[in-house]
Amino acid sequence: MAVFGGRKDAMEVAAPLGGRVLGAMCELVDYDRKGDERFESGLLKESVLMLRLFGVYGKFFERRFLDESHSFFLRFAEERSAAYGLKDYIIACERLLQREGERCDQYNFDSATKRQLRDDAHRILVEKYSAKLLDSGNVGRLLEANDVESIKALYDLLRLSNIQKQLKGPWEEYIRTMGSAIVGDTARGEEMVIRLLELRRSLDIMIRDAFGKDEVFTYGLREAFGSFINDKKNTAAWNTGTSKVGEMIAKYIDILLRGGLKTLPKTLLSDSKDRADAEMSGIASTGDEDAELDRQLDNGLELFRFIEGKDVFEAFYKRDLARRLLMGRSASQDAERNMLSKLKSECGSSFTHNLEQMFKDQELGRDEMVSYKEWLAGTGRTKGGMDLTVSILSAAAWPTYPDMRVLLPKDVLEHINSFDAYYKSKHTGRRLAWKHNLAHCVIRAQFDRGPKELLVSALQAVVLVLFNEAEGKGGPTDGVLAYQQIAQTTGLPGPELQRTLQSLACGKIRVLSKHPKGRDVKETDTFTVNKAFTDPKFRVKINQIQLKETKEENQDTHKRVAADRQFETQAAIVRIMKSRKTMTHSQLVAEVINQTKSRGAVDAADIKLNIEKLIEKDYIEREDGAYVYMA
Amino acid sequence: MFNSLRGRSSPTAHTAEDASTNKDKGESEDDSIGVESIDQYTRLLGVNMYNFEFFVLCEILQPGTLGQISRKEFVNGWKNQTRSPGVPLEPSMDEHKKFIRSRIQQLPRDPVLFKKVYRQTFMSGKESHQKAIPKEVAITFWDELFSPTLRPWKTAKVDWLDAWERYLADNWKRSVNKDMWNQTLEFAIKTMEDETLSFWTENQAWPGVIDDFVVWCREEGVVASPKKNADGMEVDE
C-alpha cells in the first residue's frame, strides 16, 4: 500500500508506480471524455478518494490532470472548430463545459481544480477562438435563421470569458446589412415598413430572450437602425431625393388608422410576454384591439424616431390625414387623437398645430352646416331633395390641392352658389375656393335589375348625370355619349377625364359600357349606361380612385419637401450667422447640417448654393476666407 | 472713361443708352456732375479718364453710380484725404493734382491701396439701382486693373487673366455681382502666391464660380490635377 510512501528511499521506487496511477487516472478521464466504454466510474471515484487520503491530490494529481486536460482542450477546439460551423461548435463547447463541470463534482475533484480547469477551457475554447465566435458572417447566419437558442448559447459562452459585449460588432453589422437590403428594395416598397418592423421585432425578441436584455445590444440596435435608415446610398434607388422611409412610415400609419390592424402579419402582433411587460409598466395592458393598435402605432413611431429628415413623414402624414378626414375614412376618432398627441411629443407643436386645426375645421364645418340648413329652412327655399354638405378648410392648415376646372350640373351649381353667398355674407372678407376634385357624393341610379346607390366622386357624378339627358332622344344615338361630347360638357382636362371614365367603365365595377371595349380610354370611344349592372350590395362604392394617391401627387409632395428644405437651410444659415457673426465655410456647413438634420438636411453643395443666395441678398459677406453676418 | 472702355468691348444697346441719358440730364439737375463735366474735370486734374487712373480718382471720391459724381461725394471725398496722418489736404487744385499723381504712382506697388481701388471700381462702375455689372463690363475692368503695366495676373507658368476670361466666355452667362467681383481679387492674390492651386479645397468659402473655375483649370490642363491615392482621395505632396 506504500505506493507514495513516506520514506525517501521508498519514494524512489514508488514514483514510477505513482506515475502509472496518475497516468491511468487521466486515461480514465480521457475515456469518459471520448465516451469510451472502457471507462469505469467507480474506479475513478475511488482513485480520487485514495489520493485525497494520502494527501497527494494537490501535490501530484492536480497539475498533471490540468496539463493533460489542457492538451485535450487544445485538440478539441482545433478539431471541432475546423469541422463544425458556428452553431455546432457552440453546442459542442457548451456540452463539453457542462460535462467537465459535472465530472469534477461527481468524482470529488477539488473546487480549485474545477475552477482552474474551467478557466483553462474558457481561455482555449472561447478566447482563443473568439475570431470564429465573433465572425460577423457566422453570427449573421444564426441571426438570420432567428436561432435564439444558439445565439443565447453563444452569448453565454462569450460571457464566460467576459467578452460577450464584443458581439455588438457582428450584431450591428447584421442589422445594417438586413436593413439596407429592405430599405433599398424598390420591388417590395409597399412592404418596407412591415419588413422593417418584423426585423425590429425579431431583434427585440433576440435581445430579450438571448441577450438577457443586455443594454449594449439595445443601444447597438438603435445605432444600426439610425445608420441604415439615413444612409443616402440605401434610398438612392428610389430617386425621390428625400427619405423614402419617412413616406412609407406615414403610409403605414395611414393604413393602421384606416382600421388596418387586420392586414398586419401575425409576427408583428404582441405575444404574451410583451403583454406581461406592458402590464408591468402599467400601460395599455389588455389584449383588446385598441391597445394592440396603440402598440402598433408606437412601433411605427419608433422607426420614425430614427429618421433624419422628418419633413417627408410630416408632408405625407398630413396628406393622408386630410384624405382620411375628408373621405370619412378614419376607423376611430380616438385613435386619431391618440396619434396626434404622440406626434406632438415627437415632432413638437409647430407640426401638430396645423393638424389640430384640421380637426377643428371639421367640427366648425359641421356646426356651419347645421346653421346653414336652419337658415335655408327659414327662408322656405328647399333645394329639390338634394343634400349638400360643405367642409370648410383653412387653406393654411391643409395640404394644397390644385384647382380643378369642371362644369357642374346646373342644380348643383345653384346650391353651391347659395351656400357661397350665405357664407360670405356671414363671414365678410373670407373667400371660398371650391375644390371639386375632393368632393364625393351618393347618387341613386335605376338599373334593369333594380335601383342602386352609388358612392362616387364629384367628377364621376358629373359624368354620370350627363347620361340622364342623353336618354330618351330616340334614334341610334339614344343614350350614347362620345368622349368628345363628355369632355366638352364637363370641361374636365384630358388626364382627369380619362381616369374618371376608366374608373366607371373599365374597373371592377362597371356602371358604364365603353365601345369598343378595352382597358384604356381613347378619344374616339363612346359610352352608354350599363343597364344590366348588378351588385350584391345596395350601396356600391366606386370612388376608390379618389382615395388613391397618384404618381404625380407623390412626386409633387417629394418636390415640395425638397423645396422647403432649401428655405429651411437658408433660415438656418441666417440664424446661425446672426448669433455667431463670423464663421468659416466648414464650420457653417457643419452647423447647418446639425441644425437641419432632424427635419431634413441638404447636402454640402446645396448648402453652399444657399449661402451664395444669401450673399447676393446681402445677408452675409465673405471676408478673409470666412463668412461675416451683415446686420 | 466708362464710355470709352465699353466702346472697346462691344457695348450693349442698354448701357450705351444709359450713358447718353446721363449726359443729357446735364449737371445742375440733381446737384451732381455727369460724364461731360467729369471729362473736363479730369483734364484739369491731369488724370487720364480713359485708363486706370480714373479708378484711383473713384477711390477718392467713391461715387456710388456710373458716370456721375454728386457734390456730396466730391466734397467728402477730398475732405477725407490727408497729406500725412492728421494733416488734411489744402483745398486747392494744385494740392489735389499732386496728391492724385502720387496715388497713381503708388498703385502698382501698394497691395492695400490696390484692393481699395479694385473694390471701389465695382461700386462706381454699376448703375446705382443694380446689384451687379454686366459680364462684358467686368471683363473690361479686369483687363485694365490686371493690365501688364499695373498689376498683371500672371505667374511663371500660367496666364491667369487669360484663363479666367476663357473660362467665363464658355461657362458664365450671368452678370458679375459684388461677391464674385471681390472674391476674384482674393483668388487672384492666392494664385500669385501658389500657381498650383494647392491652396484650394472645396470646403472653403470660395464662391461656386471659383470652385468651378478650379475644376475647369484642372480639366483644361491649366494646372496639373492633384495626385490621387488608391482610395481616390487627394493627397498633399
PDB file of N, CA and C in Angstrom, chain A residues 565-610:
ATOM      1  N   ARG A 565     -36.907  72.341 -47.924  1.00  0.00           N
ATOM      2  CA  ARG A 565     -35.607  72.146 -47.287  1.00  0.00           C
ATOM      3  C   ARG A 565     -34.648  73.267 -47.647  1.00  0.00           C
ATOM      4  N   GLN A 566     -34.732  73.741 -48.885  1.00  0.00           N
ATOM      5  CA  GLN A 566     -33.844  74.831 -49.291  1.00  0.00           C
ATOM      6  C   GLN A 566     -34.139  76.078 -48.454  1.00  0.00           C
ATOM      7  N   PHE A 567     -35.428  76.351 -48.258  1.00  0.00           N
ATOM      8  CA  PHE A 567     -35.783  77.534 -47.466  1.00  0.00           C
ATOM      9  C   PHE A 567     -35.330  77.371 -46.025  1.00  0.00           C
ATOM     10  N   GLU A 568     -35.552  76.167 -45.500  1.00  0.00           N
ATOM     11  CA  GLU A 568     -35.169  75.958 -44.107  1.00  0.00           C
ATOM     12  C   GLU A 568     -33.655  76.036 -43.944  1.00  0.00           C
ATOM     13  N   THR A 569     -32.942  75.614 -44.998  1.00  0.00           N
ATOM     14  CA  THR A 569     -31.489  75.726 -44.954  1.00  0.00           C
ATOM     15  C   THR A 569     -31.080  77.196 -44.879  1.00  0.00           C
ATOM     16  N   GLN A 570     -31.710  78.007 -45.714  1.00  0.00           N
ATOM     17  CA  GLN A 570     -31.387  79.441 -45.693  1.00  0.00           C
ATOM     18  C   GLN A 570     -31.721  80.055 -44.340  1.00  0.00           C
ATOM     19  N   ALA A 571     -32.873  79.668 -43.804  1.00  0.00           N
ATOM     20  CA  ALA A 571     -33.263  80.203 -42.497  1.00  0.00           C
ATOM     21  C   ALA A 571     -32.228  79.809 -41.446  1.00  0.00           C
ATOM     22  N   ALA A 572     -31.755  78.574 -41.528  1.00  0.00           N
ATOM     23  CA  ALA A 572     -30.766  78.110 -40.551  1.00  0.00           C
ATOM     24  C   ALA A 572     -29.461  78.884 -40.704  1.00  0.00           C
ATOM     25  N   ILE A 573     -29.056  79.114 -41.954  1.00  0.00           N
ATOM     26  CA  ILE A 573     -27.804  79.861 -42.186  1.00  0.00           C
ATOM     27  C   ILE A 573     -27.899  81.247 -41.551  1.00  0.00           C
ATOM     28  N   VAL A 574     -29.012  81.927 -41.805  1.00  0.00           N
ATOM     29  CA  VAL A 574     -29.166  83.273 -41.266  1.00  0.00           C
ATOM     30  C   VAL A 574     -29.168  83.235 -39.748  1.00  0.00           C
ATOM     31  N   ARG A 575     -29.905  82.258 -39.191  1.00  0.00           N
ATOM     32  CA  ARG A 575     -29.984  82.136 -37.739  1.00  0.00           C
ATOM     33  C   ARG A 575     -28.585  81.933 -37.136  1.00  0.00           C
ATOM     34  N   ILE A 576     -27.837  81.038 -37.728  1.00  0.00           N
ATOM     35  CA  ILE A 576     -26.506  80.723 -37.196  1.00  0.00           C
ATOM     36  C   ILE A 576     -25.580  81.923 -37.321  1.00  0.00           C
ATOM     37  N   MET A 577     -25.589  82.546 -38.508  1.00  0.00           N
ATOM     38  CA  MET A 577     -24.686  83.683 -38.729  1.00  0.00           C
ATOM     39  C   MET A 577     -25.045  84.848 -37.826  1.00  0.00           C
ATOM     40  N   LYS A 578     -26.340  84.987 -37.575  1.00  0.00           N
ATOM     41  CA  LYS A 578     -26.773  86.093 -36.732  1.00  0.00           C
ATOM     42  C   LYS A 578     -26.200  85.939 -35.329  1.00  0.00           C
ATOM     43  N   SER A 579     -26.168  84.708 -34.843  1.00  0.00           N
ATOM     44  CA  SER A 579     -25.675  84.538 -33.480  1.00  0.00           C
ATOM     45  C   SER A 579     -24.149  84.419 -33.433  1.00  0.00           C
ATOM     46  N   ARG A 580     -23.533  83.905 -34.509  1.00  0.00           N
ATOM     47  CA  ARG A 580     -22.079  83.697 -34.445  1.00  0.00           C
ATOM     48  C   ARG A 580     -21.279  84.802 -35.134  1.00  0.00           C
ATOM     49  N   LYS A 581     -21.945  85.639 -35.911  1.00  0.00           N
ATOM     50  CA  LYS A 581     -21.314  86.780 -36.604  1.00  0.00           C
ATOM     51  C   LYS A 581     -20.299  86.398 -37.677  1.00  0.00           C
ATOM     52  N   THR A 582     -19.317  85.574 -37.327  1.00  0.00           N
ATOM     53  CA  THR A 582     -18.371  85.180 -38.356  1.00  0.00           C
ATOM     54  C   THR A 582     -18.031  83.696 -38.226  1.00  0.00           C
ATOM     55  N   MET A 583     -17.913  83.041 -39.385  1.00  0.00           N
ATOM     56  CA  MET A 583     -17.683  81.592 -39.381  1.00  0.00           C
ATOM     57  C   MET A 583     -16.959  81.171 -40.648  1.00  0.00           C
ATOM     58  N   THR A 584     -16.159  80.104 -40.550  1.00  0.00           N
ATOM     59  CA  THR A 584     -15.547  79.583 -41.764  1.00  0.00           C
ATOM     60  C   THR A 584     -16.561  78.704 -42.483  1.00  0.00           C
ATOM     61  N   HIS A 585     -16.231  78.383 -43.715  1.00  0.00           N
ATOM     62  CA  HIS A 585     -17.165  77.599 -44.515  1.00  0.00           C
ATOM     63  C   HIS A 585     -17.495  76.264 -43.868  1.00  0.00           C
ATOM     64  N   SER A 586     -16.443  75.536 -43.461  1.00  0.00           N
ATOM     65  CA  SER A 586     -16.722  74.191 -42.944  1.00  0.00           C
ATOM     66  C   SER A 586     -17.463  74.242 -41.610  1.00  0.00           C
ATOM     67  N   GLN A 587     -17.153  75.249 -40.786  1.00  0.00           N
ATOM     68  CA  GLN A 587     -17.908  75.398 -39.532  1.00  0.00           C
ATOM     69  C   GLN A 587     -19.384  75.632 -39.820  1.00  0.00           C
ATOM     70  N   LEU A 588     -19.628  76.546 -40.751  1.00  0.00           N
ATOM     71  CA  LEU A 588     -21.008  76.903 -41.047  1.00  0.00           C
ATOM     72  C   LEU A 588     -21.767  75.697 -41.611  1.00  0.00           C
ATOM     73  N   VAL A 589     -21.133  75.003 -42.541  1.00  0.00           N
ATOM     74  CA  VAL A 589     -21.796  73.844 -43.145  1.00  0.00           C
ATOM     75  C   VAL A 589     -22.111  72.795 -42.078  1.00  0.00           C
ATOM     76  N   ALA A 590     -21.140  72.549 -41.207  1.00  0.00           N
ATOM     77  CA  ALA A 590     -21.352  71.545 -40.154  1.00  0.00           C
ATOM     78  C   ALA A 590     -22.514  71.948 -39.255  1.00  0.00           C
ATOM     79  N   GLU A 591     -22.558  73.220 -38.910  1.00  0.00           N
ATOM     80  CA  GLU A 591     -23.604  73.680 -38.003  1.00  0.00           C
ATOM     81  C   GLU A 591     -24.980  73.653 -38.681  1.00  0.00           C
ATOM     82  N   VAL A 592     -25.001  74.005 -39.957  1.00  0.00           N
ATOM     83  CA  VAL A 592     -26.276  73.971 -40.681  1.00  0.00           C
ATOM     84  C   VAL A 592     -26.800  72.535 -40.743  1.00  0.00           C
ATOM     85  N   ILE A 593     -25.909  71.608 -41.049  1.00  0.00           N
ATOM     86  CA  ILE A 593     -26.337  70.206 -41.109  1.00  0.00           C
ATOM     87  C   ILE A 593     -26.843  69.765 -39.743  1.00  0.00           C
ATOM     88  N   ASN A 594     -26.113  70.152 -38.728  1.00  0.00           N
ATOM     89  CA  ASN A 594     -26.503  69.789 -37.373  1.00  0.00           C
ATOM     90  C   ASN A 594     -27.904  70.298 -37.024  1.00  0.00           C
ATOM     91  N   GLN A 595     -28.182  71.537 -37.432  1.00  0.00           N
ATOM     92  CA  GLN A 595     -29.470  72.130 -37.059  1.00  0.00           C
ATOM     93  C   GLN A 595     -30.628  71.646 -37.920  1.00  0.00           C
ATOM     94  N   THR A 596     -30.333  71.221 -39.158  1.00  0.00           N
ATOM     95  CA  THR A 596     -31.440  70.849 -40.045  1.00  0.00           C
ATOM     96  C   THR A 596     -31.597  69.341 -40.163  1.00  0.00           C
ATOM     97  N   LYS A 597     -30.666  68.605 -39.573  1.00  0.00           N
ATOM     98  CA  LYS A 597     -30.625  67.162 -39.739  1.00  0.00           C
ATOM     99  C   LYS A 597     -31.953  66.476 -39.416  1.00  0.00           C
ATOM    100  N   SER A 598     -32.548  66.871 -38.310  1.00  0.00           N
ATOM    101  CA  SER A 598     -33.713  66.103 -37.885  1.00  0.00           C
ATOM    102  C   SER A 598     -34.906  66.331 -38.809  1.00  0.00           C
ATOM    103  N   ARG A 599     -35.053  67.536 -39.320  1.00  0.00           N
ATOM    104  CA  ARG A 599     -36.170  67.772 -40.249  1.00  0.00           C
ATOM    105  C   ARG A 599     -35.768  67.432 -41.680  1.00  0.00           C
ATOM    106  N   GLY A 600     -34.477  67.426 -41.950  1.00  0.00           N
ATOM    107  CA  GLY A 600     -34.052  67.090 -43.306  1.00  0.00           C
ATOM    108  C   GLY A 600     -32.974  68.031 -43.795  1.00  0.00           C
ATOM    109  N   ALA A 601     -31.767  67.513 -43.878  1.00  0.00           N
ATOM    110  CA  ALA A 601     -30.656  68.360 -44.291  1.00  0.00           C
ATOM    111  C   ALA A 601     -30.400  68.186 -45.787  1.00  0.00           C
ATOM    112  N   VAL A 602     -29.904  69.238 -46.426  1.00  0.00           N
ATOM    113  CA  VAL A 602     -29.498  69.123 -47.827  1.00  0.00           C
ATOM    114  C   VAL A 602     -27.991  68.865 -47.829  1.00  0.00           C
ATOM    115  N   ASP A 603     -27.437  68.481 -48.976  1.00  0.00           N
ATOM    116  CA  ASP A 603     -26.005  68.162 -48.943  1.00  0.00           C
ATOM    117  C   ASP A 603     -25.156  69.428 -49.014  1.00  0.00           C
ATOM    118  N   ALA A 604     -23.847  69.234 -48.794  1.00  0.00           N
ATOM    119  CA  ALA A 604     -22.957  70.371 -48.629  1.00  0.00           C
ATOM    120  C   ALA A 604     -22.970  71.303 -49.845  1.00  0.00           C
ATOM    121  N   ALA A 605     -23.058  70.718 -51.042  1.00  0.00           N
ATOM    122  CA  ALA A 605     -23.045  71.554 -52.249  1.00  0.00           C
ATOM    123  C   ALA A 605     -24.282  72.462 -52.275  1.00  0.00           C
ATOM    124  N   ASP A 606     -25.431  71.924 -51.853  1.00  0.00           N
ATOM    125  CA  ASP A 606     -26.645  72.734 -51.815  1.00  0.00           C
ATOM    126  C   ASP A 606     -26.568  73.817 -50.747  1.00  0.00           C
ATOM    127  N   ILE A 607     -25.905  73.479 -49.640  1.00  0.00           N
ATOM    128  CA  ILE A 607     -25.741  74.492 -48.596  1.00  0.00           C
ATOM    129  C   ILE A 607     -24.918  75.645 -49.143  1.00  0.00           C
ATOM    130  N   LYS A 608     -23.879  75.310 -49.905  1.00  0.00           N
ATOM    131  CA  LYS A 608     -23.032  76.355 -50.493  1.00  0.00           C
ATOM    132  C   LYS A 608     -23.859  77.254 -51.421  1.00  0.00           C
ATOM    133  N   LEU A 609     -24.716  76.628 -52.224  1.00  0.00           N
ATOM    134  CA  LEU A 609     -25.556  77.417 -53.133  1.00  0.00           C
ATOM    135  C   LEU A 609     -26.447  78.382 -52.355  1.00  0.00           C
ATOM    136  N   ASN A 610     -27.014  77.866 -51.251  1.00  0.00           N
ATOM    137  CA  ASN A 610     -27.888  78.721 -50.454  1.00  0.00           C
ATOM    138  C   ASN A 610     -27.116  79.841 -49.777  1.00  0.00           C
TER     139      ASN A 610
END
